[in-house]
mmCIF file of C-alpha atoms in Angstrom:
data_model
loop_
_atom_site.group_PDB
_atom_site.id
_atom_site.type_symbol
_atom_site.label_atom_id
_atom_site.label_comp_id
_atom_site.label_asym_id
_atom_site.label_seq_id
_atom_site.Cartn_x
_atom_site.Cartn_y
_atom_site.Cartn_z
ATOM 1 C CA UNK A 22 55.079 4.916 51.042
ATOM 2 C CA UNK A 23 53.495 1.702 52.075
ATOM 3 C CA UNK A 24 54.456 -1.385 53.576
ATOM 4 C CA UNK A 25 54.817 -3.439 50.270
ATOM 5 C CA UNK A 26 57.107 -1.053 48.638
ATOM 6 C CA UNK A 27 59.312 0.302 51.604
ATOM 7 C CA UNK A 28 59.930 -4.058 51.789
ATOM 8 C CA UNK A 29 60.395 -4.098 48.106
ATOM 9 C CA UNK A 30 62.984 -0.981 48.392
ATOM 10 C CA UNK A 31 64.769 -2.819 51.654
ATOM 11 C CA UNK A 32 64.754 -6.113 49.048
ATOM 12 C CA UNK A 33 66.192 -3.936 46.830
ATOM 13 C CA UNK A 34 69.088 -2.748 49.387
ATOM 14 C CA UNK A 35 69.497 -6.418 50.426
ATOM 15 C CA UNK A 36 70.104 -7.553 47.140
ATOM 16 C CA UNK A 37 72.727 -5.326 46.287
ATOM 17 C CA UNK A 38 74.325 -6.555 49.138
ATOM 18 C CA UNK A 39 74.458 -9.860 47.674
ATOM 19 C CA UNK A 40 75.987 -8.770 44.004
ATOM 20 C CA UNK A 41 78.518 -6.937 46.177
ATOM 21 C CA UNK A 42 79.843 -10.051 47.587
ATOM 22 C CA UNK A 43 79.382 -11.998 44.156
ATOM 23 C CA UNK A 44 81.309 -9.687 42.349
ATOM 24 C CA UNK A 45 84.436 -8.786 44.813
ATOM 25 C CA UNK A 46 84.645 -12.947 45.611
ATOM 26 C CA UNK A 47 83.725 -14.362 41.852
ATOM 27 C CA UNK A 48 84.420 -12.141 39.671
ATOM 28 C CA UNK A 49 86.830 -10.250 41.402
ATOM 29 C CA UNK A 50 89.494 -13.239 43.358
ATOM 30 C CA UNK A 51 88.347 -16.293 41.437
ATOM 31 C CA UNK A 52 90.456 -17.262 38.546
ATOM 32 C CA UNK A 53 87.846 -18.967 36.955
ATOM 33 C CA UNK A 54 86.053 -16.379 36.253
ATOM 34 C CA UNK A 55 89.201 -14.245 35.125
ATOM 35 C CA UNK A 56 89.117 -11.648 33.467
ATOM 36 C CA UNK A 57 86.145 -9.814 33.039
ATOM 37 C CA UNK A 58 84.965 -6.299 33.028
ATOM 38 C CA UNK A 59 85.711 -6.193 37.110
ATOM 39 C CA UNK A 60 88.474 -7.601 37.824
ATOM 40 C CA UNK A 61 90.562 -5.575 35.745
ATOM 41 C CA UNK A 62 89.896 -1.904 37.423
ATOM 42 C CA UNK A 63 90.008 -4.647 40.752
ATOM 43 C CA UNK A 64 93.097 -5.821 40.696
ATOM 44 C CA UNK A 65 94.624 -2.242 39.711
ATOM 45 C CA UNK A 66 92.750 -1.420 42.868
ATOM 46 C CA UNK A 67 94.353 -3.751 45.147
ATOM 47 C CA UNK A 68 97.990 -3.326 43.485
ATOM 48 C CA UNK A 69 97.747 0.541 43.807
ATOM 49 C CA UNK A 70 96.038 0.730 46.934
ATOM 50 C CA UNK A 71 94.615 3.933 46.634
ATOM 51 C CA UNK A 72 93.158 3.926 43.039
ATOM 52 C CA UNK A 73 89.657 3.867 42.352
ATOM 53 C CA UNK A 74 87.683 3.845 39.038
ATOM 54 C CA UNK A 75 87.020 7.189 38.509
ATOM 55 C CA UNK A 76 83.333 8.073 40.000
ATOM 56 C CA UNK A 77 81.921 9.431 36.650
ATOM 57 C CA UNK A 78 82.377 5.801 35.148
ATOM 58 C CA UNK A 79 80.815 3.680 38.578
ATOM 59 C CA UNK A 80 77.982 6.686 37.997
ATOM 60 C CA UNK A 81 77.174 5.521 33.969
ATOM 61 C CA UNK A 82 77.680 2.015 35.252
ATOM 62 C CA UNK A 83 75.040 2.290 37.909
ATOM 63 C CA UNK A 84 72.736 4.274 35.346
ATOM 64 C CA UNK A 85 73.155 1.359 32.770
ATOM 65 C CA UNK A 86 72.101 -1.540 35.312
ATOM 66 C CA UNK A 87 69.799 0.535 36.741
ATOM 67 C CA UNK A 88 67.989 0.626 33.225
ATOM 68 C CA UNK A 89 68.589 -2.718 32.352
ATOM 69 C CA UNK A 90 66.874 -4.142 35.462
ATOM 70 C CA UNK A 91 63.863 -2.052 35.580
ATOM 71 C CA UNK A 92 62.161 -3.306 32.650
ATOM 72 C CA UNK A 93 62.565 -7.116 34.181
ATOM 73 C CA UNK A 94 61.895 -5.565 37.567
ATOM 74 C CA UNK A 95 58.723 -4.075 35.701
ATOM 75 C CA UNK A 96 57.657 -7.079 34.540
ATOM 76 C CA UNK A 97 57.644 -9.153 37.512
ATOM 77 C CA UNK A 98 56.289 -6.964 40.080
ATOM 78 C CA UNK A 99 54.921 -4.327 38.187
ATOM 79 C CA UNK A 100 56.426 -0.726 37.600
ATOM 80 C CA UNK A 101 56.069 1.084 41.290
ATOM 81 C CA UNK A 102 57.565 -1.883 43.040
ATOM 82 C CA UNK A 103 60.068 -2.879 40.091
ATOM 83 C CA UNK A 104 60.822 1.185 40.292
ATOM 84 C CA UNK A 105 61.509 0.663 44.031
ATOM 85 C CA UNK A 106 63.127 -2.097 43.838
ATOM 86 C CA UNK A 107 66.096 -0.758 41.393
ATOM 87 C CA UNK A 108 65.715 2.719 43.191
ATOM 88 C CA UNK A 109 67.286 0.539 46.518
ATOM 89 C CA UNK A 110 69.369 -1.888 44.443
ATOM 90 C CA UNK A 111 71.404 1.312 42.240
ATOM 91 C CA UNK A 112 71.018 3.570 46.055
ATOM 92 C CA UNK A 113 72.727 1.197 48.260
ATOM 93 C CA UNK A 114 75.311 0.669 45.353
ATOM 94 C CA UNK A 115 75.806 4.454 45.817
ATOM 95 C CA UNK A 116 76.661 3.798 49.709
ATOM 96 C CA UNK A 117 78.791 1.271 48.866
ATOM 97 C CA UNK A 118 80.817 3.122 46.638
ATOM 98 C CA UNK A 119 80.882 6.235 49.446
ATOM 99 C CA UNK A 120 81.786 3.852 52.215
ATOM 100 C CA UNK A 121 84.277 1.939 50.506
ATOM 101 C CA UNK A 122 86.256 5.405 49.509
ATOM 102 C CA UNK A 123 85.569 7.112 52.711
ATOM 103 C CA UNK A 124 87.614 3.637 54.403
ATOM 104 C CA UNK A 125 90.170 3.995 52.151
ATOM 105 C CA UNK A 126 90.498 7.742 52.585
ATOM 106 C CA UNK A 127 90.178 8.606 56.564
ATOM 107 C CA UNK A 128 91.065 6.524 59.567
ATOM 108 C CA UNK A 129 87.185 6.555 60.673
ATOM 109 C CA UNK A 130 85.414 7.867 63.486
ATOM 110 C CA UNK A 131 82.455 5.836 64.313
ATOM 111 C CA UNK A 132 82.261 2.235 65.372
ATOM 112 C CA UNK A 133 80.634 1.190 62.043
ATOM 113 C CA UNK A 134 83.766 2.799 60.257
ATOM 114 C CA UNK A 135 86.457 1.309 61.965
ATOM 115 C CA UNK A 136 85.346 -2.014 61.669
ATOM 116 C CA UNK A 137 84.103 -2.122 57.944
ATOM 117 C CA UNK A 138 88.380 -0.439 57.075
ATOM 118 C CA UNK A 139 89.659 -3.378 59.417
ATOM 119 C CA UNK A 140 87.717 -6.039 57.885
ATOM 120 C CA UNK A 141 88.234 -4.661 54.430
ATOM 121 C CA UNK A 142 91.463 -3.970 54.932
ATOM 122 C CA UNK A 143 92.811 -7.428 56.120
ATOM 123 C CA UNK A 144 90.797 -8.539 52.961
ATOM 124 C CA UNK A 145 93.143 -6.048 50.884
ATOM 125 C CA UNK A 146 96.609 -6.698 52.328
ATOM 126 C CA UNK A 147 96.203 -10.209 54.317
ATOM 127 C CA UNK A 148 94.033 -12.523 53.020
ATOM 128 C CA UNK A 149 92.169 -11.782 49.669
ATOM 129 C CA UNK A 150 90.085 -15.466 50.274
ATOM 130 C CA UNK A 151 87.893 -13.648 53.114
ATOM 131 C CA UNK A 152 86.016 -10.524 54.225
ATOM 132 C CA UNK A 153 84.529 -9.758 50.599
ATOM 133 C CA UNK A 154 81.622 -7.852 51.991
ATOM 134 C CA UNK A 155 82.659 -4.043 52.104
ATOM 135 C CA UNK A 156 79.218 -2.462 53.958
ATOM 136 C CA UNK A 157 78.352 -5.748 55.707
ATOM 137 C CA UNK A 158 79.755 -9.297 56.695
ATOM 138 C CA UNK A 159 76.528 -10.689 56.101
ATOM 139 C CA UNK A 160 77.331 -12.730 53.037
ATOM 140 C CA UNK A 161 80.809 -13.442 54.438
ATOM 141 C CA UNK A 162 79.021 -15.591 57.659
ATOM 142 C CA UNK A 163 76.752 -17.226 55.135
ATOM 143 C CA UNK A 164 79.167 -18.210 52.771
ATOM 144 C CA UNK A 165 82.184 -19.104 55.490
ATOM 145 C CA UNK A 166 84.261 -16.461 53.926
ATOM 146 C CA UNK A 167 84.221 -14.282 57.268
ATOM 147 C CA UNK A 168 87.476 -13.931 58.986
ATOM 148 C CA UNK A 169 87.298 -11.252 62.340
ATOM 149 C CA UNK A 170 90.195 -8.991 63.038
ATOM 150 C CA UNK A 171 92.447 -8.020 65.728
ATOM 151 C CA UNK A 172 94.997 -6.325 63.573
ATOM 152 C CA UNK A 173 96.101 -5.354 60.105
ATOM 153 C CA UNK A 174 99.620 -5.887 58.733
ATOM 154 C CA UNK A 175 100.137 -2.913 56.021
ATOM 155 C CA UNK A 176 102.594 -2.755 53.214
ATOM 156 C CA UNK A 177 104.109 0.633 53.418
ATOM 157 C CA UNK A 178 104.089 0.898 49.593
ATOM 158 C CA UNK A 179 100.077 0.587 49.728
ATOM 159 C CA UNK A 180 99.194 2.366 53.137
ATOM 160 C CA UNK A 181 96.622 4.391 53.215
ATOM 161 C CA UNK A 182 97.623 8.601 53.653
ATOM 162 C CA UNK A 183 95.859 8.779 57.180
ATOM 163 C CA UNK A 184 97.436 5.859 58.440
ATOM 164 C CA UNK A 185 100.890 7.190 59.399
ATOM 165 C CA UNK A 186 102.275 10.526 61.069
ATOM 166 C CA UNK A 187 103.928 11.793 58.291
ATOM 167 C CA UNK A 188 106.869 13.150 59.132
ATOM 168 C CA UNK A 189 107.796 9.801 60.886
ATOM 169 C CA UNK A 190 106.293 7.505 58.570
ATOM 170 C CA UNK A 191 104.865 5.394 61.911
ATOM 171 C CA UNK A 192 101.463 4.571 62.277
ATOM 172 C CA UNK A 193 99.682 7.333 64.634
ATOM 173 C CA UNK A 194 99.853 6.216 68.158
ATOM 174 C CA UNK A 195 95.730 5.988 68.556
ATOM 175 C CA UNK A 196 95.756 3.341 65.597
ATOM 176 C CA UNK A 197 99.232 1.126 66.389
ATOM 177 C CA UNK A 198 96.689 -1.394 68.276
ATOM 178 C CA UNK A 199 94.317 -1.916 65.124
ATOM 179 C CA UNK A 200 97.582 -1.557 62.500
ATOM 180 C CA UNK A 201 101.297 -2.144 61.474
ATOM 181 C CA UNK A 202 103.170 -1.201 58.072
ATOM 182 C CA UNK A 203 106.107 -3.390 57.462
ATOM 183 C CA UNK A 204 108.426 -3.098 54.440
ATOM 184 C CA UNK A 205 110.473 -0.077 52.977
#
């Protein structure tokens, strides 16, 4: 691949980045811009904790804008780098969508992962105002919306199934310094 289109695909990547953060912080937590086609299956998602639109809808979803942008894309820088360009736009909406399940369904193993569940997570159950990027807090220190994160209070009606031991209902030992549940 060369150089123009491996920065065209990393544009791409970028700027799904960017409608990540526009669409949890606007269209998702602004009431101006509420409702809309998001923040419905958004708010379900932060009131059940562990729902998520089912994958087979994000998948037509990511088909549709992935057609819709590639004529435009096309058009303005022709159809191998417009191609690209939605190819790393509709891809890293694909990681996304994997790392934002895989935080909410294991505790994490790698750096990476345990500090993209604790900032989303204070974003879910402590302040929904900050920490709107999922895969990066890029957008968040841009935008002033980054909050970092010594510890996240839980509600033990939306905790997450590896968070506690469960035949105690406590928080495992090795994660009692990142986390707390409170409430019956």
């Amino acid at each position: 691949m060369s150089l123009s289109l491996t920065i065209t695909f990393i544009v791409g990547i970028f700027t799904w980045t960017l409608m990540e953060y526009i669409f949890h912080r606007w269209l998702g937590h602004d009431p101006r811009f509420r409702p809309n086609f998001f923040s419905v299956e958004h708010t379900r998602h932060h009131s059940q904790g562990n729902y998520f639109t089912p994958f087979r809808v994000k998948l037509i979803q990511a088909t549709a804008v992935g057609a819709v942008l590639t004529l435009p894309a096309a058009f303005i820088g022709g159809w191998a780098h417009g191609g690209i360009f939605v190819l790393g736009l509709v891809g890293m909406y694909l990681v996304y969508e994997g790392c934002h399940f895989y935080a909410h369904a294991s505790a994490g193993h790698s750096r990476y992962g345990r500090w993209m569940r604790k900032h989303h997570f204070y974003h879910h159950f402590e302040n929904p105002k900050v920490n709107h990027g999922v895969t990066s807090p890029f957008w968040d220190l841009v935008f002033g919306t980054y909050r970092p994160v010594e510890k996240v209070h839980v509600p033990r009606a939306l905790k997450m199934r590896w968070l506690t031991e469960p035949d105690s209902g406590e928080v495992w030992p090795r994660l009692q310094g990142t986390y707390s549940v409170y409430g019956r």
